[in-house]
Short mmCIF file of C-alpha atoms in Angstrom, two decimals:
data_model
loop_
_atom_site.label_atom_id
_atom_site.label_comp_id
_atom_site.label_asym_id
_atom_site.label_seq_id
_atom_site.Cartn_x
_atom_site.Cartn_y
_atom_site.Cartn_z
CA MET A 1 -72.62 31.96 4.27
CA PRO A 2 -72.90 32.04 0.29
CA ASP A 3 -69.75 32.00 -1.44
CA GLN A 4 -68.70 35.37 -2.52
CA THR A 5 -65.17 35.16 -3.57
CA PHE A 6 -66.38 37.11 -6.65
CA LEU A 7 -66.33 40.46 -4.42
CA ASP A 8 -62.33 40.00 -4.68
CA TRP A 9 -62.73 40.83 -8.82
CA PRO A 10 -61.25 44.36 -9.36
CA PHE A 11 -64.45 45.69 -10.52
CA PHE A 12 -65.25 46.52 -6.67
CA GLU A 13 -63.97 48.70 -3.86
CA PRO A 14 -63.79 47.91 -0.13
CA ARG A 15 -67.41 49.85 0.29
CA HIS A 16 -68.99 47.32 -2.20
CA ARG A 17 -67.68 44.24 -0.11
CA ASP A 18 -68.80 46.20 3.28
CA LEU A 19 -72.22 46.61 1.92
CA ALA A 20 -72.52 42.87 0.38
CA ALA A 21 -71.79 41.67 4.03
CA GLU A 22 -74.54 44.41 5.56
CA ALA A 23 -76.94 43.06 2.95
CA GLU A 24 -76.41 39.66 3.63
CA ASP A 25 -76.30 39.57 7.14
CA TRP A 26 -79.59 42.24 7.28
CA ALA A 27 -81.43 39.65 4.48
CA ALA A 28 -80.93 36.52 6.40
CA ARG A 29 -82.13 38.21 9.79
CA THR A 30 -85.40 39.83 8.24
CA VAL A 31 -86.48 39.05 5.23
CA PRO A 32 -88.02 35.58 5.90
CA ALA A 33 -90.20 37.20 8.30
CA LEU A 34 -91.87 40.03 5.92
CA VAL A 35 -92.60 37.76 3.21
CA ASP A 36 -96.09 35.97 2.46
CA HIS A 37 -96.44 34.85 -1.05
CA HIS A 38 -100.38 34.58 -0.46
CA ASP A 39 -100.09 38.14 0.22
CA VAL A 40 -97.96 40.03 -2.25
CA ASP A 41 -99.41 43.56 -1.67
CA GLY A 42 -98.68 43.32 1.93
CA SER A 43 -95.27 41.74 1.98
CA CYS A 44 -94.04 44.35 -0.48
CA ARG A 45 -95.43 47.06 1.56
CA ARG A 46 -93.57 45.36 4.53
CA LEU A 47 -90.43 45.04 2.60
CA VAL A 48 -90.17 48.54 1.16
CA SER A 49 -90.61 49.77 4.85
CA ALA A 50 -87.94 47.30 5.98
CA LEU A 51 -85.50 48.33 3.10
CA GLY A 52 -86.26 52.17 3.61
CA GLU A 53 -85.70 51.72 7.68
CA ALA A 54 -82.48 50.05 6.97
CA GLY A 55 -81.19 52.69 4.61
CA PHE A 56 -80.59 50.35 1.74
CA LEU A 57 -83.09 52.39 -0.75
CA ARG A 58 -80.67 55.32 -0.55
CA PHE A 59 -79.19 53.40 -3.38
CA ALA A 60 -82.57 53.01 -5.24
CA ALA A 61 -83.07 56.77 -5.18
CA PRO A 62 -79.51 58.83 -4.42
CA GLU A 63 -79.97 62.07 -2.97
CA ASP A 64 -77.04 63.18 -4.94
CA GLY A 65 -78.66 61.90 -8.30
CA VAL A 66 -75.64 59.45 -9.25
CA PHE A 67 -76.50 55.84 -9.31
CA ASP A 68 -73.62 53.32 -7.88
CA VAL A 69 -74.48 50.81 -10.35
CA ARG A 70 -72.17 48.29 -8.45
CA ALA A 71 -74.04 48.49 -5.20
CA LEU A 72 -77.69 48.42 -7.31
CA CYS A 73 -76.29 44.84 -8.52
CA LEU A 74 -75.13 43.69 -5.32
CA LEU A 75 -77.92 44.56 -3.34
CA ARG A 76 -80.04 42.98 -6.19
CA GLU A 77 -78.31 39.74 -6.39
CA THR A 78 -78.32 39.47 -2.32
CA PHE A 79 -81.74 40.11 -1.78
CA ALA A 80 -82.70 38.02 -4.82
CA ARG A 81 -80.89 34.95 -3.45
CA HIS A 82 -83.46 35.29 -0.11
CA ASP A 83 -86.63 35.87 -2.05
CA GLY A 84 -88.02 37.08 -5.23
CA LEU A 85 -90.18 39.49 -3.57
CA ALA A 86 -87.24 41.36 -1.76
CA ASP A 87 -85.48 42.02 -4.99
CA PHE A 88 -88.53 43.16 -6.51
CA ALA A 89 -89.59 45.56 -3.66
CA PHE A 90 -85.71 47.13 -3.80
CA ALA A 91 -85.71 47.20 -7.54
CA MET A 92 -89.06 49.21 -8.03
CA GLN A 93 -88.01 51.85 -6.06
CA GLY A 94 -84.94 52.46 -8.07
CA LEU A 95 -86.72 51.83 -11.45
CA GLY A 96 -89.98 53.67 -10.51
CA THR A 97 -88.25 56.86 -9.66
CA GLY A 98 -85.04 56.57 -12.04
CA ALA A 99 -86.83 59.11 -14.21
CA LEU A 100 -86.67 61.69 -11.55
CA THR A 101 -83.26 61.00 -10.18
CA LEU A 102 -81.94 61.36 -13.75
CA ALA A 103 -83.96 63.99 -15.55
CA GLY A 104 -86.38 65.70 -12.59
CA THR A 105 -86.44 69.15 -11.43
CA ALA A 106 -85.09 69.95 -7.72
CA ALA A 107 -88.84 70.05 -6.91
CA GLN A 108 -90.07 67.28 -8.55
CA ARG A 109 -87.00 65.29 -6.70
CA GLU A 110 -87.87 66.84 -3.29
CA ALA A 111 -91.87 65.90 -3.56
CA VAL A 112 -91.39 62.41 -4.26
CA LEU A 113 -87.86 61.05 -3.22
CA PRO A 114 -87.10 61.55 0.24
CA GLY A 115 -90.25 59.27 0.70
CA VAL A 116 -89.17 56.93 -1.38
CA ARG A 117 -85.82 56.69 0.09
CA ALA A 118 -87.23 56.08 3.71
CA GLY A 119 -89.57 53.37 2.46
CA ARG A 120 -92.77 55.54 2.91
CA ARG A 121 -93.71 56.13 -0.80
CA ILE A 122 -94.13 52.99 -3.15
CA ALA A 123 -92.95 53.88 -6.90
CA ALA A 124 -93.72 52.51 -10.11
CA PHE A 125 -92.83 52.72 -13.85
CA ALA A 126 -95.77 53.02 -16.24
CA LEU A 127 -93.97 52.24 -20.09
CA THR A 128 -95.81 49.10 -21.34
CA GLU A 129 -99.02 49.09 -22.98
CA PRO A 130 -101.38 46.60 -24.57
CA GLU A 131 -99.99 47.35 -28.07
CA ALA A 132 -96.49 48.72 -27.03
CA GLY A 133 -93.87 46.79 -25.02
CA SER A 134 -90.12 46.69 -26.29
CA ASP A 135 -91.42 48.77 -29.04
CA VAL A 136 -91.49 52.18 -27.09
CA ALA A 137 -92.07 54.15 -30.36
CA GLN A 138 -95.69 52.60 -30.45
CA ILE A 139 -97.04 54.16 -27.41
CA ALA A 140 -100.45 55.52 -28.04
CA LEU A 141 -101.38 56.69 -24.38
CA ALA A 142 -102.02 60.62 -24.96
CA ALA A 143 -101.26 63.74 -23.27
CA ALA A 144 -102.98 66.62 -24.16
CA PRO A 145 -102.73 70.02 -23.08
CA ALA A 146 -105.76 71.21 -21.13
CA ASP A 147 -107.35 74.29 -19.10
CA GLY A 148 -105.64 76.03 -16.11
CA GLY A 149 -102.18 74.40 -17.24
CA MET A 150 -103.07 71.11 -16.83
CA VAL A 151 -102.27 67.80 -19.05
CA ARG A 152 -104.69 65.66 -19.95
CA LEU A 153 -103.92 61.89 -20.07
CA THR A 154 -105.92 59.38 -22.20
CA GLY A 155 -105.31 55.77 -22.37
CA GLU A 156 -103.97 52.22 -20.88
CA LYS A 157 -100.78 50.93 -19.45
CA THR A 158 -100.45 47.54 -18.54
CA TRP A 159 -98.00 44.68 -17.17
CA ILE A 160 -96.93 47.89 -14.35
CA SER A 161 -95.15 46.50 -11.41
CA ASN A 162 -96.57 47.86 -7.85
CA GLY A 163 -99.38 48.64 -9.73
CA GLY A 164 -102.34 48.87 -7.35
CA ILE A 165 -100.10 49.69 -4.39
CA ALA A 166 -97.74 52.36 -5.51
CA ASP A 167 -98.05 55.93 -4.37
CA THR A 168 -96.36 57.47 -7.67
CA TYR A 169 -96.62 56.19 -11.26
CA VAL A 170 -94.05 57.60 -13.87
CA VAL A 171 -95.80 57.72 -17.29
CA PHE A 172 -94.73 57.37 -20.27
CA ALA A 173 -97.37 59.30 -22.91
CA ARG A 174 -97.29 60.61 -26.28
CA SER A 175 -97.30 64.02 -26.19
CA GLY A 176 -96.79 64.79 -29.86
CA GLU A 177 -94.04 66.86 -30.62
CA ALA A 178 -92.86 64.71 -33.56
CA PRO A 179 -93.56 61.26 -35.00
CA GLY A 180 -92.80 57.60 -33.37
CA ALA A 181 -90.13 57.96 -30.33
CA ARG A 182 -89.42 61.62 -30.85
CA GLY A 183 -92.97 62.60 -29.72
CA LEU A 184 -93.25 61.02 -26.22
CA SER A 185 -93.08 62.84 -22.55
CA ALA A 186 -92.92 61.63 -19.06
CA TYR A 187 -95.18 62.58 -16.32
CA LEU A 188 -95.21 62.36 -12.72
CA VAL A 189 -98.63 60.50 -11.83
CA PRO A 190 -100.19 60.60 -8.19
CA ALA A 191 -102.02 57.42 -7.68
CA ASP A 192 -105.08 59.34 -6.13
CA THR A 193 -105.00 61.50 -9.07
CA PRO A 194 -108.61 61.61 -10.42
CA GLY A 195 -109.08 59.77 -13.65
CA LEU A 196 -106.46 56.92 -13.03
CA THR A 197 -108.10 53.84 -11.90
CA ILE A 198 -106.80 50.44 -11.89
CA ALA A 199 -108.60 48.28 -14.43
CA GLU A 200 -107.16 44.91 -13.59
CA ARG A 201 -104.85 43.22 -11.27
CA LEU A 202 -102.51 40.48 -13.15
CA ASP A 203 -101.29 37.50 -12.18
CA THR A 204 -98.29 35.85 -12.99
CA ILE A 205 -96.47 32.39 -12.16
CA ALA A 206 -94.28 34.22 -10.02
CA PRO A 207 -96.80 36.54 -8.10
CA HIS A 208 -95.99 40.32 -7.90
CA PRO A 209 -97.95 43.27 -7.76
CA LEU A 210 -99.00 43.91 -11.26
CA ALA A 211 -101.45 45.53 -12.88
CA ARG A 212 -103.45 47.47 -15.98
CA LEU A 213 -104.05 50.82 -15.73
CA ARG A 214 -106.93 53.01 -17.12
CA PHE A 215 -106.50 56.78 -17.76
CA GLU A 216 -109.84 58.69 -18.48
CA ASP A 217 -109.65 62.59 -18.30
CA CYS A 218 -106.91 62.47 -16.07
CA ARG A 219 -105.44 65.54 -15.48
CA VAL A 220 -102.00 66.48 -13.75
CA PRO A 221 -100.20 69.86 -13.62
CA ALA A 222 -97.97 70.78 -16.95
CA GLU A 223 -95.00 70.91 -14.27
CA ASN A 224 -95.29 67.63 -13.54
CA ARG A 225 -93.69 66.72 -17.05
CA ILE A 226 -90.06 65.07 -16.17
CA GLY A 227 -87.56 66.54 -18.47
CA PRO A 228 -88.19 68.34 -21.76
CA ALA A 229 -91.20 68.11 -24.18
CA GLY A 230 -90.89 65.46 -26.24
CA ALA A 231 -87.64 63.96 -24.46
CA GLY A 232 -89.51 60.72 -22.92
CA PHE A 233 -88.15 58.38 -24.52
CA LYS A 234 -84.30 59.62 -24.13
CA VAL A 235 -85.74 59.51 -20.34
CA ALA A 236 -86.91 55.94 -20.23
CA MET A 237 -83.82 54.50 -22.31
CA ALA A 238 -81.67 56.39 -19.80
CA THR A 239 -83.62 55.27 -16.85
CA LEU A 240 -83.68 51.46 -18.47
CA ASP A 241 -79.46 51.93 -19.28
CA VAL A 242 -78.99 51.86 -15.42
CA PHE A 243 -81.34 49.34 -14.19
CA ARG A 244 -81.17 46.62 -17.26
CA ALA A 245 -78.07 45.28 -15.74
CA THR A 246 -79.48 45.32 -12.49
CA VAL A 247 -81.99 42.79 -13.75
CA GLY A 248 -79.10 40.30 -14.76
CA ALA A 249 -77.73 40.59 -10.98
CA ALA A 250 -81.29 39.55 -9.85
CA ALA A 251 -81.02 36.66 -11.95
CA LEU A 252 -77.29 35.97 -10.77
CA GLY A 253 -78.94 35.69 -7.41
CA PHE A 254 -81.66 33.11 -8.28
CA ALA A 255 -79.33 31.11 -10.38
CA ARG A 256 -76.60 31.06 -6.96
CA ARG A 257 -79.43 30.14 -4.84
CA ALA A 258 -80.00 27.02 -7.19
CA LEU A 259 -76.35 25.99 -7.31
CA ASP A 260 -76.34 26.02 -3.69
CA ALA A 261 -79.49 23.91 -3.24
CA SER A 262 -77.89 21.57 -5.98
CA LEU A 263 -74.77 21.10 -4.20
CA ARG A 264 -76.46 19.93 -0.85
CA ARG A 265 -78.67 17.67 -3.01
CA ALA A 266 -75.83 15.91 -4.63
CA GLN A 267 -73.71 15.31 -1.40
CA SER A 268 -76.68 14.29 0.91
CA ARG A 269 -78.70 12.21 -1.65
CA LYS A 270 -77.44 8.57 -2.10
CA LEU A 271 -78.13 6.99 -5.39
CA PHE A 272 -76.62 3.12 -6.03
CA GLY A 273 -75.08 3.11 -2.94
CA ALA A 274 -72.77 6.26 -3.16
CA PRO A 275 -73.57 10.21 -3.19
CA LEU A 276 -74.90 11.83 -6.52
CA SER A 277 -72.10 13.88 -6.30
CA ALA A 278 -69.55 10.98 -6.92
CA MET A 279 -71.46 10.46 -10.37
CA GLN A 280 -69.49 12.26 -13.20
CA LEU A 281 -72.53 13.01 -14.96
CA THR A 282 -73.64 15.26 -11.66
CA GLN A 283 -70.17 16.70 -11.56
CA THR A 284 -70.38 17.82 -15.01
CA SER A 285 -73.65 19.71 -14.47
CA LEU A 286 -72.38 21.25 -11.16
CA ALA A 287 -69.49 22.55 -13.26
CA GLU A 288 -71.43 23.58 -16.06
CA MET A 289 -73.61 25.53 -13.41
CA ALA A 290 -71.06 27.00 -11.58
CA THR A 291 -69.18 28.35 -14.82
CA ALA A 292 -72.35 29.79 -16.01
CA ILE A 293 -72.84 31.72 -13.03
CA ASP A 294 -69.37 33.08 -13.39
CA THR A 295 -69.44 34.25 -16.88
CA ALA A 296 -72.93 35.78 -16.39
CA ALA A 297 -71.58 37.63 -13.15
CA LEU A 298 -68.45 38.78 -15.41
CA HIS A 299 -70.82 40.36 -17.56
CA VAL A 300 -73.13 41.94 -15.01
CA TYR A 301 -70.37 43.77 -13.06
CA ARG A 302 -68.53 44.92 -16.16
CA ALA A 303 -71.48 46.71 -17.32
CA ALA A 304 -71.82 48.04 -13.62
CA TRP A 305 -68.25 49.15 -13.41
CA THR A 306 -68.38 50.85 -16.62
CA ARG A 307 -71.25 52.69 -15.85
CA ASP A 308 -69.68 53.66 -12.60
CA SER A 309 -66.57 54.60 -14.23
CA GLY A 310 -67.87 57.74 -16.04
CA ALA A 311 -69.55 56.06 -19.44
CA PRO A 312 -72.41 58.12 -20.24
CA ARG A 313 -74.25 54.86 -21.54
CA ILE A 314 -74.01 51.41 -21.39
CA THR A 315 -76.69 50.24 -23.75
CA ARG A 316 -74.64 47.72 -25.31
CA GLU A 317 -72.93 46.29 -22.17
CA ALA A 318 -76.51 46.36 -20.16
CA ALA A 319 -77.88 44.38 -22.95
CA MET A 320 -75.31 41.90 -22.75
CA ALA A 321 -75.52 41.51 -19.26
CA LYS A 322 -79.22 40.99 -19.14
CA MET A 323 -79.23 38.55 -21.57
CA VAL A 324 -76.21 36.21 -20.62
CA ALA A 325 -77.25 36.54 -17.05
CA THR A 326 -80.98 35.61 -17.31
CA GLU A 327 -80.53 33.08 -19.87
CA ALA A 328 -77.73 31.26 -18.02
CA ALA A 329 -80.09 31.59 -14.95
CA GLN A 330 -82.56 29.73 -16.82
CA GLU A 331 -80.20 27.14 -17.37
CA VAL A 332 -78.69 26.72 -14.42
CA ILE A 333 -82.08 26.31 -12.52
CA ASP A 334 -83.68 23.90 -14.90
CA ARG A 335 -80.19 21.75 -14.06
CA ALA A 336 -81.29 22.18 -10.25
CA VAL A 337 -84.73 21.16 -11.11
CA GLN A 338 -83.09 17.77 -12.86
CA LEU A 339 -80.94 17.02 -10.16
CA HIS A 340 -83.57 17.40 -7.29
CA GLY A 341 -85.64 14.79 -9.06
CA GLY A 342 -89.51 15.03 -7.98
CA GLU A 343 -88.27 17.45 -5.03
CA GLY A 344 -87.46 19.65 -8.24
CA VAL A 345 -91.01 20.11 -8.99
CA ARG A 346 -92.88 19.91 -5.90
CA SER A 347 -94.94 22.81 -5.22
CA GLY A 348 -92.99 25.26 -3.07
CA SER A 349 -89.75 23.38 -3.30
CA VAL A 350 -86.30 25.96 -3.91
CA PRO A 351 -85.87 24.65 -7.52
CA GLU A 352 -89.76 25.22 -8.40
CA THR A 353 -89.83 28.32 -6.93
CA LEU A 354 -86.80 29.66 -8.35
CA TYR A 355 -88.13 28.08 -11.89
CA ARG A 356 -90.99 30.17 -11.55
CA GLU A 357 -89.28 33.09 -10.51
CA ILE A 358 -86.85 33.26 -13.56
CA ARG A 359 -89.11 32.95 -16.30
CA ALA A 360 -90.36 36.56 -16.29
CA LEU A 361 -86.36 38.06 -16.08
CA ARG A 362 -86.04 36.74 -19.53
CA ILE A 363 -89.18 38.79 -20.71
CA TYR A 364 -89.33 42.08 -18.81
CA GLU A 365 -87.07 45.26 -19.40
CA GLY A 366 -86.81 43.73 -22.96
CA ALA A 367 -86.98 40.24 -23.93
CA THR A 368 -83.70 38.27 -24.92
CA GLU A 369 -84.69 38.61 -28.44
CA VAL A 370 -84.65 42.35 -28.48
CA GLN A 371 -81.30 42.39 -26.32
CA LYS A 372 -80.16 40.53 -29.61
CA LEU A 373 -81.34 43.26 -31.69
CA VAL A 374 -79.52 46.00 -29.37
CA ILE A 375 -76.55 44.34 -29.12
CA ALA A 376 -76.33 43.91 -32.90
CA ARG A 377 -77.40 47.76 -33.50
CA GLN A 378 -74.75 48.86 -31.39
CA ILE A 379 -71.77 46.91 -33.04
CA LEU A 380 -73.41 47.77 -36.47
CA ALA A 381 -73.33 51.58 -36.15
#
């Protein structure tokens, strides 16, 4: 059983401790049989279905429209510690429908969210473009009025998680109400909409379902717009405000697994007639790893608690949580690779797998450098 003494911190309520125990038991029993890293699409479909059946997706798409961010973070941390794809499958159900939960109409939510909660429908968040990543104001995919109360979407999205397996995409497009960020709107686009095609599947060092999407004369009803016209930037930022801290939680899960593996290695590996753990240099590394993890956890769960306590936005706290946790996890995992020696770089070993998994978290949902800009602008405001 992993060390979960952090659950005694005052950020949590008894229900969170119960949820963490339930998720740990479920993941240990269920996740290994569902994951095949040579079949990421199939693995994600199986995981989403199982997560829905187990009831965990009610936190990703809450029926009452209120996110329990501490629960989201605890679940992401737990699932990530067991397998990166388990975390991915859970998180994308929330990120992919967060805009609907926060700003959708009753009809839109009823059409999509029950299927997402049940694990029958896979969701995706389509924000990034070839020339618009962290700078959302540069989005170019065009949304223009069309005959019959329709909106025509034209352009591309890329690095879209669940691209190619999603049933529903939340797509951000330039609707033109004003220049820059004030001229964007969000649209609900079913995957089978004519004119929407998967232009390319994208492979990364830690395989996940990713794709480049092409929209050519892709028409959706105007009532598929999520939120007011021109409010797409606000909808996107509100969604990221909830889920950015949870990226830090996933990083925590990876880091805790790296520390656990390192402790076992240090206690079992003999060097010069004594356990590796007897060396002061090893003890120093382990102490620094543990301290980095606790520091990151304090940031992550401070941000989650602040949001759950009623703060309308946690832009600064979430940016700090993501930055600190992902950077700390990269350092912890790098130390784990070093402590494992040759085994640490063997393909498929725990440290090597985690080394590949963590790298993307320092980039997606805003790279570390962007988080620094966000934090600076918040404290200068």
